[in-house]
Amino acid sequence: MDGSIDLMINMGPQHPSTHGVFRLVIWVDGERIIKSEPHIGYLHRGSEKICESEHYAQIVTLFDRMDYVGNLNSELAFCLATEKIMDVDVPERAEYIRVILCELNRIASHMLFYGVYGLDAGAMTPILYAFREREKIQNLFESITGARMMHNYIRIGGIKEDLPGDFQKRIVEVLDHLKRGIEECDALISKNEMFLARTKGVGSISGSDAIDFGVTGPALRASGVAEDIRVTDSYSIYDRFDFNIPVGTYGDCWDRFYVRVEEMRESIKIIEQAVRSLPEGDISASVRRIVRPPKGEVFVRTESPRGDLAVFLVSDGTDKPYRVKVRAPSFANLQALEQMLQGAYLADAVLILGSIDLIMGEVDR
Amino acid sequence: MIGGIIGFVGGLAVTLKSAWREPVTAEYPESEKRLNLEDRYMGFPALTWDGDVGEPYCTGCMVCVRECPTQCMSAEMKDNPLYPLKSRRRKIIDSFEINLARCILCGICVDVCSFDAIEMSHEHELSKYERNANRADLPSLISMGRDYQKKIGWNPRNPEKNNGLPQVEEGGLDSGAGEAVEVEE
């Protein structure tokens, strides 16, 4: 390149803004990134392999730890796969509770993203607001599931235990609080000129490119593709709720950020509908403690906060699965990072990386 | 330009409004004002104590040891010295150890226990001065369990089945306690 020397820069593995242990090697020409190379595997725990030596009920705890921000959504993906292979009908009440909790979890996850993205952009305040809102959800989770993060609440055939007595009162409080909180968070930086200047037109990716890379979830919807598995390939009881799929236009950092803010509002709509029509009844189908699904294989797709979380499960008829393959949305979304970084300023690398909302536990598994 | 200023001032207004809000955080561990644990909070597993008989509920059946995803437990059973006069349990736990540093607080042991013998207590602080202090043995597990039972007013989920008191029926003790009839005479 006419006289200039490319400089290789290491971002990570201990870089504070890489959201986990993740190494990104960047080659720059002046301020512009000409090439980048993600290195993953620092958080590899061999979860998929461990699944092969654990009972089905124990594997739920492993899925908790794959996507450690959207735990309930991960649990749901595995339980849906096992229920599908066993042909179990989950009681209505359990389905509603699952949806309520998963959507709350989605809001909590997007709140975390919102706060951390503020940090990435250099704003210290948003994360304090976001954590305050998220804490309300975590407390509600604690009263329902007994844990703030690693719930092990969604079980094969249903859920662990019924909602506590004061749930109806508390969910109304939490939703009121969240509605105000989301608007407050939105007012805090979404209209801030400095934030807009940093995010608009940065790290764009077109819809067709995103599809080619296998990008899913909010990152794909930001590029204008209205693909949401809750709607397009509905699972559980999501087809009963009325909600929109927020889409962006340009697929830049701003769109990826704002699609998530909009998604929090949509999630609140879903929770309100679900709480209103929460039926009485059983919370779990009668499933034996040691689950022995019949021989066969299933593939189940769910919409986790980060995208298309799919589980491919092969059973050989014993109490342990033969193979569990997880299609992790963060892993697929990470593939598009190189394309997004191409030609961007080095200072924007952190913002672009943050806008994909990576969870390294899920990327490496 | 004007729009930029309005957006910026709007953000500042949000910050300004929160200046008069009550703090949502509590200082830890010095402050008295702790955030409360919910009733269902899952801390470390602990063994429950049967106050009626004066022994733990645990009979050492090992089902929790087998089902634990991280193999953090070990247990041994022995013949119950109180059986059959004072207790209905033929076997009783002899030693029980849980490596709390290895426990992932999943609650599977509680689910699989059919004797109401193990519960997730509210104990959750892991800092210790010695290297092996997180290996909780039987007495410490029982004391954790008794604290928990007292705190939430615990009752066995299945009292008929897991009641430890010998049930005296007409003609002797309940079924399976053949020798007990002689003792009664």
Coordinates of C-alpha atoms in Angstrom, one line a residue:
Chain A
M1 CA 0.0 0.0 0.0
D2 CA 2.0 2.9 -1.4
G3 CA 4.6 3.4 1.2
S4 CA 2.4 3.0 4.3
I5 CA 2.9 0.2 6.8
D6 CA 0.0 -1.8 8.1
L7 CA 0.0 -1.9 11.9
M8 CA -1.3 -5.0 13.7
I9 CA -3.2 -4.2 16.9
N10 CA -4.3 -6.8 19.5
M11 CA -7.7 -6.1 21.1
G12 CA -8.1 -8.6 23.9
P13 CA -8.2 -11.2 25.4
Q14 CA -8.1 -9.0 28.4
H15 CA -9.4 -5.9 26.8
P16 CA -12.1 -4.4 29.1
S17 CA -14.6 -3.7 26.3
T18 CA -14.6 -7.0 24.5
H19 CA -17.4 -8.4 26.6
G20 CA -15.7 -11.5 27.9
V21 CA -12.5 -13.1 26.9
F22 CA -12.2 -12.5 23.2
R23 CA -9.3 -11.5 21.1
L24 CA -9.6 -9.4 18.0
V25 CA -6.6 -8.8 15.9
I26 CA -6.9 -5.7 13.8
W27 CA -4.7 -4.5 11.0
V28 CA -4.9 -0.8 10.5
D29 CA -3.7 1.6 7.9
G30 CA -3.6 4.9 9.7
E31 CA -6.9 5.2 11.4
R32 CA -8.8 2.8 9.1
I33 CA -9.2 -0.9 9.7
I34 CA -8.2 -2.9 6.7
K35 CA -8.5 -6.4 8.1
S36 CA -9.6 -8.0 11.3
E37 CA -9.5 -11.5 12.7
P38 CA -11.5 -12.7 15.7
H39 CA -9.9 -15.3 17.9
I40 CA -12.3 -17.2 20.0
G41 CA -12.1 -20.2 22.4
Y42 CA -10.9 -18.6 25.6
L43 CA -14.1 -19.5 27.4
H44 CA -14.4 -23.0 25.9
R45 CA -15.8 -25.4 28.5
G46 CA -16.8 -28.2 26.2
S47 CA -20.5 -27.9 27.1
E48 CA -21.7 -29.8 24.1
K49 CA -19.4 -32.7 25.0
I50 CA -20.3 -32.7 28.7
C51 CA -24.0 -32.9 27.6
E52 CA -23.2 -36.4 26.3
S53 CA -22.3 -37.6 29.8
E54 CA -25.1 -36.0 31.8
H55 CA -28.8 -36.9 32.3
Y56 CA -31.3 -34.8 30.5
A57 CA -32.4 -33.0 33.7
Q58 CA -28.8 -32.1 34.4
I59 CA -28.1 -30.6 31.0
V60 CA -30.6 -27.8 31.7
T61 CA -28.0 -26.4 34.2
L62 CA -25.4 -26.5 31.4
F63 CA -27.6 -24.5 29.1
D64 CA -28.0 -21.9 31.9
R65 CA -24.3 -21.3 31.6
M66 CA -24.0 -21.1 27.9
D67 CA -25.9 -17.8 27.4
Y68 CA -25.4 -16.4 30.8
V69 CA -27.4 -13.3 30.2
G70 CA -30.5 -14.9 28.6
N71 CA -30.5 -18.0 30.8
L72 CA -34.2 -18.8 30.7
N73 CA -34.2 -18.6 26.9
S74 CA -31.4 -21.1 26.7
E75 CA -33.1 -23.4 29.1
L76 CA -36.3 -23.2 27.0
A77 CA -34.5 -24.2 23.8
F78 CA -33.2 -27.4 25.3
C79 CA -36.4 -28.3 27.1
L80 CA -38.4 -27.7 23.9
A81 CA -36.0 -30.0 22.0
T82 CA -36.4 -32.7 24.6
E83 CA -40.2 -32.3 24.7
K84 CA -40.4 -32.5 21.0
I85 CA -38.4 -35.8 20.8
M86 CA -40.5 -37.3 23.6
D87 CA -43.7 -35.9 22.3
V88 CA -44.8 -34.4 25.6
D89 CA -47.6 -31.9 25.8
V90 CA -46.7 -29.1 28.2
P91 CA -49.6 -27.7 30.3
E92 CA -51.0 -24.3 29.3
R93 CA -50.1 -22.6 32.5
A94 CA -46.5 -23.7 32.2
E95 CA -46.3 -22.4 28.7
Y96 CA -47.6 -19.0 29.7
I97 CA -45.2 -18.8 32.7
R98 CA -42.3 -19.8 30.4
V99 CA -43.2 -17.0 27.9
I100 CA -43.6 -14.4 30.7
L101 CA -40.2 -15.3 32.2
C102 CA -38.4 -15.6 28.8
E103 CA -39.7 -12.1 27.8
L104 CA -38.6 -10.7 31.1
N105 CA -35.3 -12.3 30.5
R106 CA -35.1 -10.7 27.1
I107 CA -35.7 -7.3 28.6
A108 CA -33.0 -7.9 31.2
S109 CA -30.6 -9.0 28.5
H110 CA -31.4 -6.0 26.3
M111 CA -31.1 -3.7 29.4
L112 CA -27.6 -5.1 30.0
F113 CA -26.8 -4.4 26.3
Y114 CA -28.1 -0.9 26.6
G115 CA -26.0 -0.1 29.6
V116 CA -22.9 -1.7 28.3
Y117 CA -23.3 -0.1 24.9
G118 CA -23.3 3.3 26.6
L119 CA -20.0 2.4 28.2
D120 CA -18.7 1.4 24.9
A121 CA -19.6 4.7 23.5
G122 CA -18.0 6.4 26.5
A123 CA -21.1 7.3 28.5
M124 CA -20.9 6.2 32.1
T125 CA -24.4 7.0 33.1
P126 CA -26.6 4.6 31.1
I127 CA -25.3 1.4 32.8
L128 CA -26.4 2.7 36.2
Y129 CA -29.9 3.3 34.9
A130 CA -30.0 0.0 33.1
F131 CA -28.8 -2.0 36.1
R132 CA -31.4 -0.4 38.3
E133 CA -34.1 -1.6 35.9
R134 CA -32.5 -4.9 35.4
E135 CA -32.3 -5.4 39.2
K136 CA -36.1 -5.2 39.4
I137 CA -36.3 -8.1 37.0
Q138 CA -33.6 -10.1 38.8
N139 CA -35.5 -9.7 42.1
L140 CA -38.7 -10.9 40.5
F141 CA -36.7 -13.9 39.1
E142 CA -35.3 -14.5 42.6
S143 CA -38.8 -14.7 44.1
I144 CA -40.0 -17.0 41.3
T145 CA -37.1 -19.3 40.5
G146 CA -34.9 -18.9 43.6
A147 CA -31.9 -17.7 41.6
R148 CA -30.9 -14.4 40.0
M149 CA -29.1 -15.9 37.0
M150 CA -28.7 -19.7 37.0
H151 CA -32.3 -20.6 37.4
N152 CA -32.7 -24.2 36.4
Y153 CA -36.4 -23.4 36.5
I154 CA -37.7 -24.5 33.1
R155 CA -37.8 -28.3 33.3
I156 CA -38.5 -31.0 30.7
G157 CA -42.3 -31.1 30.6
G158 CA -43.0 -27.9 32.4
I159 CA -41.5 -25.7 35.1
K160 CA -40.1 -26.3 38.5
E161 CA -42.7 -24.8 40.8
D162 CA -45.7 -22.6 40.5
L163 CA -45.6 -18.8 40.7
P164 CA -45.5 -17.4 44.2
G165 CA -48.7 -15.9 45.7
D166 CA -47.8 -12.3 45.3
F167 CA -46.8 -12.7 41.6
Q168 CA -49.7 -10.8 40.1
K169 CA -49.0 -7.8 42.3
R170 CA -45.3 -7.8 41.7
I171 CA -45.4 -8.2 38.0
V172 CA -47.7 -5.2 37.7
E173 CA -45.2 -3.2 39.8
V174 CA -42.2 -4.4 37.8
L175 CA -43.9 -3.7 34.4
D176 CA -44.9 -0.2 35.5
H177 CA -41.4 0.4 36.6
L178 CA -39.9 -1.0 33.4
K179 CA -42.1 1.0 31.2
R180 CA -41.0 4.2 32.9
G181 CA -37.4 2.9 32.9
I182 CA -37.3 2.1 29.2
E183 CA -38.6 5.6 28.3
E184 CA -36.1 7.1 30.7
C185 CA -33.2 5.1 29.3
D186 CA -34.4 6.1 25.8
A187 CA -34.5 9.8 26.7
L188 CA -31.0 9.5 28.2
I189 CA -28.9 8.8 25.2
S190 CA -31.0 7.9 22.2
K191 CA -31.4 11.5 21.2
N192 CA -28.0 12.6 22.3
E193 CA -26.3 14.2 19.3
M194 CA -22.9 12.8 20.3
F195 CA -24.2 9.3 20.6
L196 CA -25.9 9.6 17.3
A197 CA -22.8 10.8 15.6
R198 CA -20.8 7.9 17.0
T199 CA -23.3 5.2 16.0
K200 CA -25.1 6.4 12.8
G201 CA -23.6 5.0 9.7
V202 CA -21.0 3.1 11.6
G203 CA -20.4 -0.6 10.9
S204 CA -23.2 -1.0 8.3
I205 CA -24.1 -4.3 6.9
S206 CA -26.7 -4.9 4.2
G207 CA -29.6 -7.3 4.7
S208 CA -28.4 -9.7 2.1
D209 CA -24.9 -9.7 3.5
A210 CA -26.3 -10.3 7.0
I211 CA -28.3 -13.3 5.7
D212 CA -25.3 -14.7 3.9
F213 CA -23.2 -14.5 7.1
G214 CA -26.0 -16.3 9.1
V215 CA -26.7 -13.2 11.3
T216 CA -29.9 -13.5 13.2
G217 CA -31.8 -11.7 15.9
P218 CA -31.7 -8.0 16.5
A219 CA -28.5 -7.7 14.4
L220 CA -30.3 -9.0 11.3
R221 CA -33.5 -7.1 12.0
A222 CA -31.5 -3.9 12.1
S223 CA -30.6 -4.5 8.5
G224 CA -34.2 -4.4 7.6
V225 CA -35.0 -8.1 7.4
A226 CA -38.1 -8.8 9.5
E227 CA -37.1 -12.3 10.6
D228 CA -38.1 -13.2 14.1
I229 CA -38.5 -16.9 14.9
R230 CA -41.3 -16.1 17.5
V231 CA -43.3 -15.0 14.5
T232 CA -42.0 -16.7 11.4
D233 CA -41.5 -20.1 12.9
S234 CA -43.5 -19.8 16.0
Y235 CA -42.7 -22.1 19.0
S236 CA -44.3 -22.5 22.4
I237 CA -47.4 -20.2 22.4
Y238 CA -45.9 -17.1 20.8
D239 CA -48.5 -17.3 18.0
R240 CA -51.2 -16.2 20.5
F241 CA -49.7 -12.8 21.2
D242 CA -49.9 -9.7 19.3
F243 CA -46.6 -7.9 18.9
N244 CA -44.6 -6.2 16.1
I245 CA -41.1 -7.0 14.8
P246 CA -39.0 -3.8 15.1
V247 CA -36.7 -3.5 12.1
G248 CA -34.0 -1.0 11.3
T249 CA -33.1 0.4 7.9
Y250 CA -29.3 0.7 7.4
G251 CA -27.9 -2.1 9.6
D252 CA -25.6 0.3 11.3
C253 CA -24.7 0.4 15.0
W254 CA -27.6 2.8 15.7
D255 CA -30.1 0.5 14.1
R256 CA -28.8 -2.5 16.1
F257 CA -29.0 -0.4 19.2
Y258 CA -32.4 1.0 18.7
V259 CA -34.0 -2.3 17.5
R260 CA -33.2 -3.7 20.9
V261 CA -34.8 -0.7 22.7
E262 CA -37.9 -1.2 20.6
E263 CA -37.8 -4.9 21.3
M264 CA -38.0 -4.2 25.0
R265 CA -41.3 -2.3 24.4
E266 CA -42.6 -5.2 22.4
S267 CA -41.6 -7.7 25.1
I268 CA -43.6 -5.7 27.6
K269 CA -46.6 -6.0 25.3
I270 CA -46.2 -9.8 25.2
I271 CA -45.8 -10.0 29.0
E272 CA -48.9 -7.9 29.6
Q273 CA -51.0 -10.1 27.3
A274 CA -49.6 -13.3 28.9
V275 CA -50.3 -12.1 32.4
R276 CA -53.8 -11.1 31.5
S277 CA -54.6 -14.5 30.1
L278 CA -52.6 -16.6 32.5
P279 CA -54.7 -19.8 32.9
E280 CA -55.0 -22.0 36.0
G281 CA -53.9 -25.6 36.0
D282 CA -51.0 -27.9 36.1
I283 CA -47.5 -26.6 35.8
S284 CA -45.8 -29.8 34.6
A285 CA -46.6 -32.8 32.4
S286 CA -46.1 -36.1 34.1
V287 CA -42.5 -36.9 33.0
R288 CA -40.3 -39.4 34.8
R289 CA -37.4 -38.1 36.8
I290 CA -34.9 -39.9 34.6
V291 CA -35.9 -39.0 31.1
R292 CA -35.4 -41.7 28.5
P293 CA -36.5 -40.2 25.1
P294 CA -37.0 -42.6 22.2
K295 CA -34.4 -43.0 19.5
G296 CA -34.4 -40.2 17.0
E297 CA -33.2 -36.6 16.4
V298 CA -34.9 -33.2 16.5
F299 CA -34.0 -29.7 15.6
V300 CA -35.6 -26.9 17.5
R301 CA -35.2 -23.2 16.8
T302 CA -36.0 -20.5 19.3
E303 CA -35.5 -16.7 19.4
S304 CA -33.1 -15.9 22.2
P305 CA -32.3 -12.3 23.0
R306 CA -29.3 -12.5 20.6
G307 CA -30.9 -14.4 17.8
D308 CA -31.7 -17.8 16.5
L309 CA -30.8 -20.3 19.2
A310 CA -31.2 -23.7 17.8
V311 CA -30.7 -27.1 19.4
F312 CA -30.0 -30.3 17.5
L313 CA -30.5 -33.3 19.8
V314 CA -29.8 -36.9 18.9
S315 CA -31.1 -39.5 21.3
D316 CA -30.0 -43.2 21.3
G317 CA -32.8 -44.2 23.7
T318 CA -30.7 -44.0 26.9
D319 CA -30.9 -41.5 29.7
K320 CA -28.1 -39.5 28.2
P321 CA -28.2 -37.8 24.8
Y322 CA -26.0 -39.1 22.0
R323 CA -25.3 -35.6 20.7
V324 CA -26.3 -32.1 21.5
K325 CA -25.4 -29.4 19.0
V326 CA -26.2 -25.8 19.8
R327 CA -26.5 -23.3 17.1
A328 CA -25.4 -20.3 19.1
P329 CA -26.6 -16.9 17.7
S330 CA -23.6 -15.0 19.1
F331 CA -21.2 -17.3 17.3
A332 CA -23.0 -16.8 13.9
N333 CA -23.3 -13.1 14.5
L334 CA -19.6 -12.9 15.2
Q335 CA -18.9 -14.0 11.6
A336 CA -20.2 -10.8 10.3
L337 CA -17.8 -8.7 12.5
E338 CA -15.1 -8.7 9.9
Q339 CA -17.4 -7.3 7.3
M340 CA -18.7 -4.6 9.6
L341 CA -15.2 -3.6 10.7
Q342 CA -13.9 -3.3 7.1
G343 CA -13.0 0.3 6.5
A344 CA -14.2 1.6 9.8
Y345 CA -12.2 3.8 12.1
L346 CA -10.2 2.0 14.8
A347 CA -12.0 4.1 17.5
D348 CA -15.3 2.6 16.3
A349 CA -14.1 -1.0 16.6
V350 CA -15.3 -1.2 20.2
L351 CA -18.7 0.2 19.3
I352 CA -19.2 -2.2 16.4
L353 CA -18.2 -5.1 18.5
G354 CA -20.5 -4.1 21.2
S355 CA -23.4 -3.6 18.9
I356 CA -23.5 -7.3 18.0
D357 CA -24.1 -8.1 21.7
L358 CA -21.8 -11.0 22.0
I359 CA -21.9 -13.4 24.9
M360 CA -18.7 -15.3 24.9
G361 CA -20.0 -18.2 27.0
E362 CA -22.3 -18.9 24.1
V363 CA -19.7 -18.4 21.3
D364 CA -17.3 -20.8 22.8
R365 CA -19.7 -23.0 24.7
Chain B
M1 CA -28.1 22.0 15.6
I2 CA -31.2 23.0 17.6
G3 CA -32.3 19.3 17.6
G4 CA -29.0 18.3 18.9
I5 CA -29.1 20.6 21.8
I6 CA -32.7 19.6 22.7
G7 CA -31.7 15.9 22.7
F8 CA -28.7 16.6 24.8
V9 CA -30.6 18.7 27.3
G10 CA -33.3 16.0 27.5
G11 CA -30.7 13.5 28.5
L12 CA -29.4 15.9 31.2
A13 CA -32.9 16.4 32.5
V14 CA -33.2 12.6 33.1
T15 CA -29.9 12.8 35.1
L16 CA -31.1 15.8 37.0
K17 CA -34.4 14.2 37.9
S18 CA -32.6 11.2 39.5
A19 CA -30.7 13.5 41.8
W20 CA -33.7 13.6 44.1
R21 CA -34.4 9.9 44.0
E22 CA -33.9 7.6 46.9
P23 CA -30.8 5.4 46.5
V24 CA -31.5 1.9 45.2
T25 CA -28.3 0.4 46.5
A26 CA -27.3 -0.8 49.9
E27 CA -23.8 -0.9 51.2
Y28 CA -22.3 -4.3 51.8
P29 CA -21.4 -5.9 54.2
E30 CA -21.2 -3.0 56.7
S31 CA -24.6 -1.5 56.4
E32 CA -27.5 -2.7 58.4
K33 CA -29.9 -2.0 55.6
R34 CA -29.4 -5.2 53.6
L35 CA -31.4 -6.2 50.6
N36 CA -33.7 -9.0 51.7
L37 CA -33.5 -12.5 50.3
E38 CA -36.7 -13.8 48.8
D39 CA -38.2 -16.9 50.4
R40 CA -37.4 -19.1 47.5
Y41 CA -33.8 -18.0 47.3
M42 CA -31.5 -20.9 46.6
G43 CA -28.3 -20.8 48.6
F44 CA -26.2 -23.7 49.5
P45 CA -27.9 -27.0 50.1
A46 CA -28.3 -27.9 53.8
L47 CA -29.7 -30.9 55.6
T48 CA -32.9 -30.6 57.5
W49 CA -33.4 -31.6 61.1
D50 CA -36.3 -33.6 62.4
G51 CA -36.9 -31.9 65.8
D52 CA -39.6 -34.4 66.8
V53 CA -37.1 -37.3 66.8
G54 CA -33.9 -35.4 67.2
E55 CA -32.1 -36.6 64.1
P56 CA -31.7 -35.5 60.5
Y57 CA -34.3 -36.4 57.9
C58 CA -31.5 -37.8 55.7
T59 CA -31.3 -41.6 55.5
G60 CA -28.2 -41.6 53.3
C61 CA -30.0 -43.0 50.2
M62 CA -27.4 -41.3 48.0
V63 CA -29.9 -40.2 45.3
C64 CA -28.7 -36.6 45.6
V65 CA -25.1 -37.7 45.3
R66 CA -25.8 -39.6 42.1
E67 CA -27.9 -36.9 40.5
C68 CA -25.6 -34.0 41.4
P69 CA -24.4 -32.5 38.0
T70 CA -21.0 -31.5 39.6
Q71 CA -20.5 -34.5 41.9
C72 CA -19.9 -32.1 44.8
M73 CA -21.4 -34.4 47.5
S74 CA -20.5 -37.6 49.2
A75 CA -22.5 -39.5 51.8
E76 CA -22.4 -42.6 54.0
M77 CA -25.2 -44.2 55.8
K78 CA -25.3 -46.3 59.0
D79 CA -27.9 -48.3 61.0
N80 CA -30.0 -45.9 63.0
P81 CA -29.4 -46.5 66.7
L82 CA -32.7 -44.9 67.5
Y83 CA -34.6 -47.4 65.4
P84 CA -37.2 -48.7 66.1
L85 CA -38.1 -47.4 69.5
K86 CA -37.7 -43.7 68.9
S87 CA -37.5 -43.4 65.2
R88 CA -39.0 -44.9 62.1
R89 CA -35.9 -44.6 60.1
R90 CA -33.9 -47.8 59.8
K91 CA -30.9 -46.1 58.3
I92 CA -29.5 -42.7 59.1
I93 CA -26.8 -40.5 57.6
D94 CA -23.4 -41.2 59.1
S95 CA -21.3 -38.6 57.2
F96 CA -22.2 -36.1 54.6
E97 CA -19.9 -33.7 52.8
I98 CA -20.7 -31.0 50.3
N99 CA -18.0 -29.1 48.6
L100 CA -19.7 -25.7 48.6
A101 CA -17.1 -24.2 46.3
R102 CA -18.1 -26.8 43.7
C103 CA -21.9 -26.6 44.1
I104 CA -23.7 -24.8 41.3
L105 CA -26.9 -24.1 43.3
C106 CA -29.1 -25.8 40.7
G107 CA -31.5 -27.4 43.3
I108 CA -31.5 -30.8 41.6
C109 CA -30.6 -32.5 44.9
V110 CA -33.8 -31.0 46.5
D111 CA -35.9 -32.1 43.6
V112 CA -34.8 -35.7 43.7
C113 CA -34.8 -36.2 47.5
S114 CA -37.9 -38.2 48.5
F115 CA -37.3 -37.8 52.3
D116 CA -37.4 -33.9 52.5
A117 CA -33.9 -34.2 53.8
I118 CA -32.1 -31.6 51.8
E119 CA -33.1 -28.0 51.2
M120 CA -31.5 -25.0 49.5
S121 CA -30.7 -22.8 52.5
H122 CA -30.3 -19.1 52.4
E123 CA -26.6 -19.4 53.1
H124 CA -24.6 -17.9 50.3
E125 CA -21.4 -16.3 51.5
L126 CA -18.4 -18.3 50.5
S127 CA -15.4 -16.4 51.9
K128 CA -13.5 -18.5 54.3
Y129 CA -10.1 -18.2 56.0
E130 CA -8.9 -21.8 55.4
R131 CA -8.5 -23.6 52.1
N132 CA -10.7 -26.5 53.0
A133 CA -13.3 -24.5 54.9
N134 CA -15.8 -24.8 52.1
R135 CA -16.1 -28.5 52.5
A136 CA -19.2 -28.5 54.7
D137 CA -19.4 -31.7 56.9
L138 CA -22.5 -33.1 58.5
P139 CA -22.7 -31.0 61.6
S140 CA -22.2 -27.7 59.7
L141 CA -24.8 -28.8 57.0
I142 CA -27.2 -29.6 59.8
S143 CA -26.7 -26.3 61.5
M144 CA -27.1 -24.5 58.2
G145 CA -30.3 -26.4 57.7
R146 CA -31.6 -25.7 61.2
D147 CA -31.0 -22.0 60.7
Y148 CA -32.9 -22.1 57.5
Q149 CA -35.8 -24.1 59.0
K150 CA -36.1 -21.6 61.8
K151 CA -35.9 -18.6 59.4
I152 CA -38.7 -19.6 57.1
G153 CA -40.7 -21.9 59.4
W154 CA -40.0 -24.9 57.3
N155 CA -42.4 -27.9 57.1
P156 CA -41.8 -31.1 55.3
R157 CA -43.4 -31.3 51.9
N158 CA -44.6 -34.8 52.5
P159 CA -45.3 -35.0 56.3
E160 CA -47.1 -38.4 56.3
K161 CA -44.4 -40.2 54.5
N162 CA -41.4 -38.5 56.1
N163 CA -42.6 -38.3 59.7
G164 CA -39.8 -39.9 61.7
L165 CA -41.8 -40.7 64.8
P166 CA -42.7 -44.4 65.2
Q167 CA -46.3 -44.8 64.6
V168 CA -47.9 -47.0 67.2
E169 CA -50.9 -48.8 65.9
E170 CA -53.1 -51.4 67.5
G171 CA -51.1 -54.6 67.9
G172 CA -47.7 -53.0 67.7
L173 CA -45.7 -50.6 65.6
D174 CA -46.3 -50.1 61.9
S175 CA -45.5 -52.6 59.3
G176 CA -41.9 -53.6 58.8
A177 CA -41.0 -53.2 62.4
G178 CA -41.3 -56.8 63.4
E179 CA -38.9 -56.8 66.3
A180 CA -40.4 -53.7 67.7
V181 CA -43.4 -55.7 69.0
E182 CA -41.1 -57.6 71.4
V183 CA -39.5 -54.4 72.6
E184 CA -42.9 -53.1 73.4
E185 CA -43.8 -56.0 75.6

